[in-house]
mmCIF file of C-alpha atoms and ligand atoms in Angstrom:
data_model
loop_
_atom_site.group_PDB
_atom_site.id
_atom_site.type_symbol
_atom_site.label_atom_id
_atom_site.label_comp_id
_atom_site.label_asym_id
_atom_site.label_seq_id
_atom_site.Cartn_x
_atom_site.Cartn_y
_atom_site.Cartn_z
ATOM 1 C CA MET A 1 18.404 -0.807 -15.582
ATOM 2 C CA THR A 2 18.796 -3.729 -13.054
ATOM 3 C CA SER A 3 15.619 -5.454 -12.375
ATOM 4 C CA ASN A 4 15.844 -3.717 -8.904
ATOM 5 C CA HIS A 5 15.834 -0.357 -10.382
ATOM 6 C CA THR A 6 13.651 -1.227 -12.054
ATOM 7 C CA THR A 7 10.866 -2.203 -9.075
ATOM 8 C CA SER A 8 12.107 0.129 -7.009
ATOM 9 C CA ARG A 9 11.088 2.867 -9.110
ATOM 10 C CA PRO A 10 7.664 4.832 -7.311
ATOM 11 C CA ILE A 11 4.030 4.869 -7.074
ATOM 12 C CA GLY A 12 2.576 7.695 -8.815
ATOM 13 C CA ILE A 13 -0.568 8.656 -6.858
ATOM 14 C CA PHE A 14 -3.253 12.495 -8.026
ATOM 15 C CA ASP A 15 -5.661 13.725 -6.766
ATOM 16 C CA SER A 16 -7.424 17.572 -6.552
ATOM 17 C CA GLY A 17 -6.392 17.640 -3.132
ATOM 18 C CA ILE A 18 -6.099 15.083 -0.036
ATOM 19 C CA GLY A 19 -8.700 12.965 -0.850
ATOM 20 C CA GLY A 20 -6.653 10.490 -2.524
ATOM 21 C CA LEU A 21 -4.424 9.739 0.644
ATOM 22 C CA THR A 22 -7.439 8.044 1.342
ATOM 23 C CA VAL A 23 -5.994 5.501 -1.812
ATOM 24 C CA ALA A 24 -2.398 5.858 -0.443
ATOM 25 C CA LYS A 25 -3.530 4.927 3.219
ATOM 26 C CA ALA A 26 -4.788 1.715 1.991
ATOM 27 C CA LEU A 27 -2.087 1.593 -0.876
ATOM 28 C CA VAL A 28 0.999 1.971 1.799
ATOM 29 C CA ALA A 29 -0.905 -1.290 4.025
ATOM 30 C CA HIS A 30 -0.983 -3.168 1.323
ATOM 31 C CA LEU A 31 2.545 -2.357 -0.166
ATOM 32 C CA PRO A 32 4.323 -1.213 2.346
ATOM 33 C CA LYS A 33 8.280 -1.367 0.934
ATOM 34 C CA GLU A 34 6.711 1.066 -2.321
ATOM 35 C CA ASN A 35 8.265 3.958 -3.415
ATOM 36 C CA ILE A 36 4.916 6.982 -3.366
ATOM 37 C CA ILE A 37 4.798 10.390 -5.145
ATOM 38 C CA TYR A 38 1.748 11.554 -3.944
ATOM 39 C CA PHE A 39 0.497 15.098 -5.536
ATOM 40 C CA GLY A 40 -2.492 17.177 -4.598
ATOM 41 C CA ASP A 41 -3.356 19.348 -7.305
ATOM 42 C CA THR A 42 -4.500 22.155 -4.710
ATOM 43 C CA ALA A 43 -4.575 24.927 -7.272
ATOM 44 C CA HIS A 44 -7.007 22.657 -8.565
ATOM 45 C CA MET A 45 -9.221 21.903 -6.045
ATOM 46 C CA PRO A 46 -12.358 20.936 -6.326
ATOM 47 C CA TYR A 47 -12.106 18.947 -9.793
ATOM 48 C CA GLY A 48 -15.587 18.321 -9.950
ATOM 49 C CA ASP A 49 -16.471 21.687 -11.122
ATOM 50 C CA LYS A 50 -14.118 21.764 -14.179
ATOM 51 C CA SER A 51 -14.640 21.097 -17.112
ATOM 52 C CA THR A 52 -13.627 18.050 -19.109
ATOM 53 C CA ALA A 53 -11.470 19.908 -20.798
ATOM 54 C CA ALA A 54 -9.658 21.753 -18.129
ATOM 55 C CA ILE A 55 -9.794 18.775 -15.665
ATOM 56 C CA GLN A 56 -7.971 16.323 -18.863
ATOM 57 C CA ALA A 57 -5.242 18.861 -19.184
ATOM 58 C CA TYR A 58 -4.566 19.249 -15.669
ATOM 59 C CA ALA A 59 -3.766 15.158 -14.821
ATOM 60 C CA VAL A 60 -1.276 14.909 -18.459
ATOM 61 C CA LYS A 61 0.636 17.770 -17.026
ATOM 62 C CA ILE A 62 0.756 15.577 -13.526
ATOM 63 C CA ALA A 63 1.107 12.134 -15.622
ATOM 64 C CA GLN A 64 4.346 13.696 -17.401
ATOM 65 C CA MET A 65 6.089 15.064 -14.098
ATOM 66 C CA LEU A 66 4.878 11.192 -12.743
ATOM 67 C CA LEU A 67 7.475 9.791 -16.365
ATOM 68 C CA GLN A 68 9.751 12.397 -15.082
ATOM 69 C CA GLN A 69 9.897 11.310 -11.882
ATOM 70 C CA GLU A 70 10.426 7.615 -12.885
ATOM 71 C CA CYS A 71 6.581 6.279 -12.159
ATOM 72 C CA LYS A 72 6.685 2.820 -12.896
ATOM 73 C CA LEU A 73 2.536 2.863 -12.396
ATOM 74 C CA ILE A 74 0.242 5.728 -12.300
ATOM 75 C CA LEU A 75 -2.995 6.028 -10.229
ATOM 76 C CA ILE A 76 -5.772 8.596 -10.483
ATOM 77 C CA ALA A 77 -6.854 8.428 -7.114
ATOM 78 C CA CYS A 78 -9.971 10.594 -8.160
ATOM 79 C CA TYR A 79 -13.580 10.019 -9.797
ATOM 80 C CA SER A 80 -13.571 12.931 -10.811
ATOM 81 C CA ALA A 81 -10.180 12.851 -13.002
ATOM 82 C CA THR A 82 -10.564 9.287 -13.988
ATOM 83 C CA ALA A 83 -14.242 9.950 -15.592
ATOM 84 C CA ALA A 84 -12.598 12.673 -17.754
ATOM 85 C CA ALA A 85 -9.000 12.039 -18.264
ATOM 86 C CA TYR A 86 -8.208 8.035 -17.741
ATOM 87 C CA GLU A 87 -8.150 7.181 -21.426
ATOM 88 C CA LEU A 88 -6.648 10.398 -22.584
ATOM 89 C CA VAL A 89 -4.303 9.894 -19.738
ATOM 90 C CA LYS A 90 -3.352 6.098 -20.676
ATOM 91 C CA GLU A 91 -3.111 6.995 -24.239
ATOM 92 C CA TYR A 92 -0.456 9.698 -23.128
ATOM 93 C CA ILE A 93 1.430 7.391 -21.544
ATOM 94 C CA GLY A 94 1.448 3.999 -24.001
ATOM 95 C CA ASN A 95 4.181 1.378 -22.606
ATOM 96 C CA ARG A 96 5.388 3.601 -20.200
ATOM 97 C CA ALA A 97 3.792 3.213 -17.105
ATOM 98 C CA ILE A 98 1.152 0.756 -16.036
ATOM 99 C CA VAL A 99 -2.012 3.111 -15.425
ATOM 100 C CA VAL A 100 -4.984 2.105 -12.815
ATOM 101 C CA ASN A 101 -7.872 3.997 -12.260
ATOM 102 C CA VAL A 102 -10.565 4.100 -9.136
ATOM 103 C CA VAL A 103 -13.707 3.468 -11.222
ATOM 104 C CA ASP A 104 -13.070 0.162 -12.937
ATOM 105 C CA PRO A 105 -12.225 -2.130 -9.365
ATOM 106 C CA VAL A 106 -15.385 -0.814 -7.911
ATOM 107 C CA VAL A 107 -17.124 -2.134 -11.345
ATOM 108 C CA HIS A 108 -15.288 -5.459 -10.390
ATOM 109 C CA LEU A 109 -16.996 -5.714 -7.605
ATOM 110 C CA LEU A 110 -20.431 -4.976 -8.530
ATOM 111 C CA LYS A 111 -20.029 -7.551 -10.679
ATOM 112 C CA GLY A 112 -19.361 -10.156 -7.849
ATOM 113 C CA ASN A 113 -21.286 -9.288 -5.267
ATOM 114 C CA TYR A 114 -24.468 -6.878 -6.065
ATOM 115 C CA ALA A 115 -26.835 -8.177 -9.392
ATOM 116 C CA ALA A 116 -29.676 -7.364 -9.114
ATOM 117 C CA LYS A 117 -29.890 -4.858 -6.591
ATOM 118 C CA ARG A 118 -30.378 -1.734 -5.703
ATOM 119 C CA ILE A 119 -27.115 1.168 -5.638
ATOM 120 C CA GLY A 120 -26.707 4.012 -4.857
ATOM 121 C CA LEU A 121 -23.627 6.367 -6.063
ATOM 122 C CA ILE A 122 -22.861 9.917 -4.706
ATOM 123 C CA GLY A 123 -19.691 11.498 -6.412
ATOM 124 C CA THR A 124 -18.337 14.867 -7.684
ATOM 125 C CA ARG A 125 -20.985 16.331 -10.452
ATOM 126 C CA GLN A 126 -18.470 15.790 -13.062
ATOM 127 C CA THR A 127 -18.280 12.152 -12.349
ATOM 128 C CA VAL A 128 -21.480 11.767 -11.988
ATOM 129 C CA ASN A 129 -22.472 13.926 -14.901
ATOM 130 C CA SER A 130 -19.793 11.779 -17.371
ATOM 131 C CA ASN A 131 -22.208 8.975 -16.677
ATOM 132 C CA ILE A 132 -19.225 6.819 -16.039
ATOM 133 C CA PHE A 133 -20.106 3.893 -13.648
ATOM 134 C CA LYS A 134 -24.074 3.719 -15.427
ATOM 135 C CA ARG A 135 -22.011 3.129 -19.034
ATOM 136 C CA LYS A 136 -20.339 0.047 -17.522
ATOM 137 C CA VAL A 137 -22.189 -0.725 -14.578
ATOM 138 C CA ASP A 138 -25.608 -1.209 -17.452
ATOM 139 C CA SER A 139 -22.786 -3.180 -19.941
ATOM 140 C CA LEU A 140 -23.000 -5.329 -17.062
ATOM 141 C CA LYS A 141 -26.155 -6.559 -18.013
ATOM 142 C CA LEU A 142 -26.844 -7.920 -14.028
ATOM 143 C CA ASP A 143 -29.980 -6.035 -13.680
ATOM 144 C CA ILE A 144 -28.034 -3.513 -11.299
ATOM 145 C CA ASN A 145 -30.303 -0.174 -10.576
ATOM 146 C CA LEU A 146 -27.760 2.530 -10.195
ATOM 147 C CA SER A 147 -28.446 5.760 -8.908
ATOM 148 C CA ALA A 148 -26.319 8.784 -8.984
ATOM 149 C CA TYR A 149 -26.701 11.810 -7.677
ATOM 150 C CA SER A 150 -24.241 14.979 -7.128
ATOM 151 C CA THR A 151 -22.860 15.647 -3.453
ATOM 152 C CA ASN A 152 -20.809 18.744 -5.238
ATOM 153 C CA LEU A 153 -19.916 20.674 -2.646
ATOM 154 C CA LEU A 154 -18.773 17.385 -0.102
ATOM 155 C CA ALA A 155 -15.011 17.211 -1.313
ATOM 156 C CA SER A 156 -15.267 20.701 -0.682
ATOM 157 C CA ALA A 157 -16.230 20.762 2.431
ATOM 158 C CA ILE A 158 -13.650 17.903 3.518
ATOM 159 C CA GLU A 159 -10.394 19.289 2.406
ATOM 160 C CA GLU A 160 -11.872 22.738 4.924
ATOM 161 C CA PHE A 161 -13.460 20.894 7.274
ATOM 162 C CA GLY A 162 -11.900 17.552 7.782
ATOM 163 C CA ASN A 163 -14.478 15.153 9.544
ATOM 164 C CA HIS A 164 -15.691 17.621 11.513
ATOM 165 C CA LEU A 165 -19.387 17.392 13.267
ATOM 166 C CA VAL A 166 -20.980 20.271 10.125
ATOM 167 C CA ILE A 167 -20.579 17.509 7.528
ATOM 168 C CA ASP A 168 -23.916 16.082 8.770
ATOM 169 C CA SER A 169 -25.504 19.285 8.113
ATOM 170 C CA LEU A 170 -24.428 18.799 4.572
ATOM 171 C CA LEU A 171 -24.954 14.653 5.370
ATOM 172 C CA ASP A 172 -28.274 15.360 5.550
ATOM 173 C CA VAL A 173 -30.146 17.282 2.855
ATOM 174 C CA TYR A 174 -28.012 15.451 0.487
ATOM 175 C CA LEU A 175 -28.727 11.973 1.491
ATOM 176 C CA ALA A 176 -32.544 13.367 1.657
ATOM 177 C CA HIS A 177 -32.541 12.419 -1.504
ATOM 178 C CA PRO A 178 -35.406 10.726 -3.281
ATOM 179 C CA SER A 179 -32.827 8.403 -5.564
ATOM 180 C CA LEU A 180 -30.497 7.494 -2.639
ATOM 181 C CA GLN A 181 -33.617 5.554 -0.099
ATOM 182 C CA GLU A 182 -34.643 2.136 -0.332
ATOM 183 C CA ILE A 183 -30.572 1.366 -1.330
ATOM 184 C CA ASP A 184 -28.820 -2.021 -0.731
ATOM 185 C CA ALA A 185 -25.241 -0.030 -0.724
ATOM 186 C CA LEU A 186 -23.907 3.342 -1.339
ATOM 187 C CA ILE A 187 -20.841 3.367 -3.576
ATOM 188 C CA LEU A 188 -18.450 6.466 -2.384
ATOM 189 C CA ALA A 189 -17.567 8.084 -5.591
ATOM 190 C CA CYS A 190 -15.315 10.245 -4.872
ATOM 191 C CA THR A 191 -12.047 9.271 -3.173
ATOM 192 C CA HIS A 192 -12.015 12.408 -0.089
ATOM 193 C CA TYR A 193 -15.732 11.051 0.851
ATOM 194 C CA PRO A 194 -14.349 7.639 2.735
ATOM 195 C CA ILE A 195 -12.702 10.303 5.213
ATOM 196 C CA ILE A 196 -16.358 10.818 6.340
ATOM 197 C CA LYS A 197 -17.582 7.072 6.619
ATOM 198 C CA GLU A 198 -18.693 6.468 9.805
ATOM 199 C CA ARG A 199 -21.350 9.783 9.183
ATOM 200 C CA ILE A 200 -22.668 8.709 6.390
ATOM 201 C CA LEU A 201 -23.178 5.362 7.632
ATOM 202 C CA LEU A 202 -24.622 6.633 11.269
ATOM 203 C CA HIS A 203 -26.860 8.822 8.454
ATOM 204 C CA TYR A 204 -28.183 5.903 7.268
ATOM 205 C CA GLN A 205 -28.385 3.541 10.351
ATOM 206 C CA GLN A 206 -30.844 6.604 11.853
ATOM 207 C CA SER A 207 -32.620 7.530 9.015
ATOM 208 C CA GLN A 208 -33.600 4.213 7.348
ATOM 209 C CA GLN A 209 -33.155 2.015 10.542
ATOM 210 C CA LYS A 210 -31.084 0.163 8.479
ATOM 211 C CA THR A 211 -27.578 -1.018 7.759
ATOM 212 C CA ILE A 212 -26.755 -0.585 4.158
ATOM 213 C CA ASP A 213 -23.446 -1.941 2.749
ATOM 214 C CA ILE A 214 -21.145 1.271 1.898
ATOM 215 C CA ILE A 215 -18.843 1.026 -0.955
ATOM 216 C CA ASP A 216 -15.030 2.750 -0.654
ATOM 217 C CA SER A 217 -12.651 1.672 -3.050
ATOM 218 C CA SER A 218 -9.489 2.089 -1.026
ATOM 219 C CA ASP A 219 -9.037 -0.939 -0.503
ATOM 220 C CA ILE A 220 -9.417 -2.621 -3.193
ATOM 221 C CA VAL A 221 -7.562 -0.451 -6.060
ATOM 222 C CA ALA A 222 -4.591 -1.312 -3.435
ATOM 223 C CA GLN A 223 -5.868 -4.863 -3.588
ATOM 224 C CA THR A 224 -5.871 -4.052 -7.996
ATOM 225 C CA VAL A 225 -2.524 -2.306 -7.790
ATOM 226 C CA LYS A 226 -0.737 -4.927 -6.144
ATOM 227 C CA MET A 227 -2.596 -7.669 -9.149
ATOM 228 C CA GLN A 228 -1.229 -5.434 -11.184
ATOM 229 C CA LEU A 229 2.314 -4.792 -10.554
ATOM 230 C CA ASP A 230 2.783 -8.460 -9.731
ATOM 231 C CA GLU A 231 1.843 -9.379 -12.913
ATOM 232 C CA ASN A 232 4.462 -7.053 -14.040
ATOM 233 C CA LEU A 233 6.755 -8.349 -12.352
ATOM 234 C CA LEU A 234 7.669 -4.992 -10.470
ATOM 235 C CA LEU A 235 6.145 -5.586 -7.238
ATOM 236 C CA ASN A 236 8.823 -3.874 -4.824
ATOM 237 C CA ASP A 237 9.743 -6.319 -1.333
ATOM 238 C CA GLN A 238 12.809 -4.718 -0.229
ATOM 239 C CA GLY A 239 14.233 -1.970 1.453
ATOM 240 C CA THR A 240 12.617 1.045 3.436
ATOM 241 C CA SER A 241 9.624 2.896 1.427
ATOM 242 C CA ASN A 242 10.336 6.633 0.433
ATOM 243 C CA LYS A 243 7.669 8.711 0.300
ATOM 244 C CA HIS A 244 6.945 12.652 -1.140
ATOM 245 C CA PHE A 245 3.936 14.097 -0.824
ATOM 246 C CA TYR A 246 3.713 17.601 -2.947
ATOM 247 C CA VAL A 247 0.711 20.038 -3.912
ATOM 248 C CA SER A 248 0.445 21.937 -6.297
ATOM 249 C CA ASP A 249 -0.549 24.711 -3.464
ATOM 250 C CA TYR A 250 0.813 24.939 -0.135
ATOM 251 C CA THR A 251 -2.187 26.088 1.993
ATOM 252 C CA ASP A 252 -2.082 25.546 6.173
ATOM 253 C CA SER A 253 -5.683 23.646 5.917
ATOM 254 C CA PHE A 254 -4.389 21.317 3.440
ATOM 255 C CA ALA A 255 -0.983 20.341 5.375
ATOM 256 C CA ARG A 256 -3.215 19.993 8.732
ATOM 257 C CA ASN A 257 -6.187 17.504 7.722
ATOM 258 C CA ALA A 258 -3.080 15.554 5.333
ATOM 259 C CA LYS A 259 -1.249 14.751 8.815
ATOM 260 C CA LEU A 260 -4.595 14.528 10.485
ATOM 261 C CA PHE A 261 -5.450 11.955 8.064
ATOM 262 C CA PHE A 262 -1.825 10.239 7.439
ATOM 263 C CA GLY A 263 -0.697 10.592 10.445
ATOM 264 C CA GLU A 264 2.593 13.104 11.514
ATOM 265 C CA THR A 265 4.828 11.669 9.672
ATOM 266 C CA ILE A 266 3.753 13.183 6.518
ATOM 267 C CA HIS A 267 6.485 15.643 4.820
ATOM 268 C CA LEU A 268 4.453 18.257 2.381
ATOM 269 C CA GLU A 269 6.062 20.194 -0.406
ATOM 270 C CA HIS A 270 4.601 22.687 -3.049
ATOM 271 C CA TYR A 271 5.404 21.872 -6.287
ATOM 272 C CA PRO A 272 5.685 24.889 -8.875
ATOM 273 C CA LEU A 273 3.520 23.113 -11.616
ATOM 274 C CA TRP A 274 1.750 25.547 -13.112
ATOM 275 C CA ASP A 275 4.016 28.253 -12.082
HETATM 276 N N1 DGL B 301 -11.652 13.919 -4.839
HETATM 277 C C1 DGL B 301 -11.961 13.934 -6.006
HETATM 278 C C2 DGL B 301 -12.375 12.763 -6.680
HETATM 279 O O1 DGL B 301 -12.717 11.580 -6.540
HETATM 280 C C3 DGL B 301 -12.866 15.591 -6.555
HETATM 281 C C4 DGL B 301 -13.260 16.273 -5.753
HETATM 282 C C5 DGL B 301 -13.194 17.481 -5.922
HETATM 283 O O2 DGL B 301 -11.599 18.364 -6.043
HETATM 284 O O3 DGL B 301 -13.890 18.165 -6.424
HETATM 285 O O4 DGL B 301 -13.553 12.841 -7.075
#
């Protein structure tokens, strides 16, 4: 295998649905020459409600499929899957590909910028109940006061409506929770949420009369991927980028939202991983 062939191997990205496209979009901006395979496990969306064991089974099977496609790096572009299955996927992949998750880059950001701050976090039930952030943040010993609250319906609502006005009613209910008041920053611990980032920002501006930092991991995760590829001499800086977008269940609403969000160039295919 020539080194050129090695660097042109694709980056595999997966999520339960369109959420991971927020990360894929940032990745394309940072790494325009990379080949990309995106897999949205729409047949099992939402992941947030599934058991840890179920998400682990989905994630390993998807990782196996991405390995078969010769991916050099697998990006788990989903907090719920990271919380439930990152360690397992990493063990399964071994040294056959690099595995990157969406949690560690955020923890790294907190470490450098948010000592002694009060931070809110919203995510799925799986992500919040796993306590993955709390464990990692507490181990930094930086006196960061983290309160996590599950906004479980949001991802499905975004999948259904995209960035629509109707989302504001859900935000009014969820973000009014006492644990999310008087915070310096809010972590969007679900890759669907950057799609409605402006609404969240506006909600806090109106309800607290102040601007808080909204921590959206897309860019820092893309930078982490770039760094990892660079360190492993796997950066692809030649040729044109090929992008394949697969879903385990093809629905019109998914296709519509994915196109709206990522641009008209998206070509979605059904990949029968569970048939
Ligand atoms: N986008 C996902 C996450 O980051 C999953 C949302 C869901 O399927 O519940 O957690």
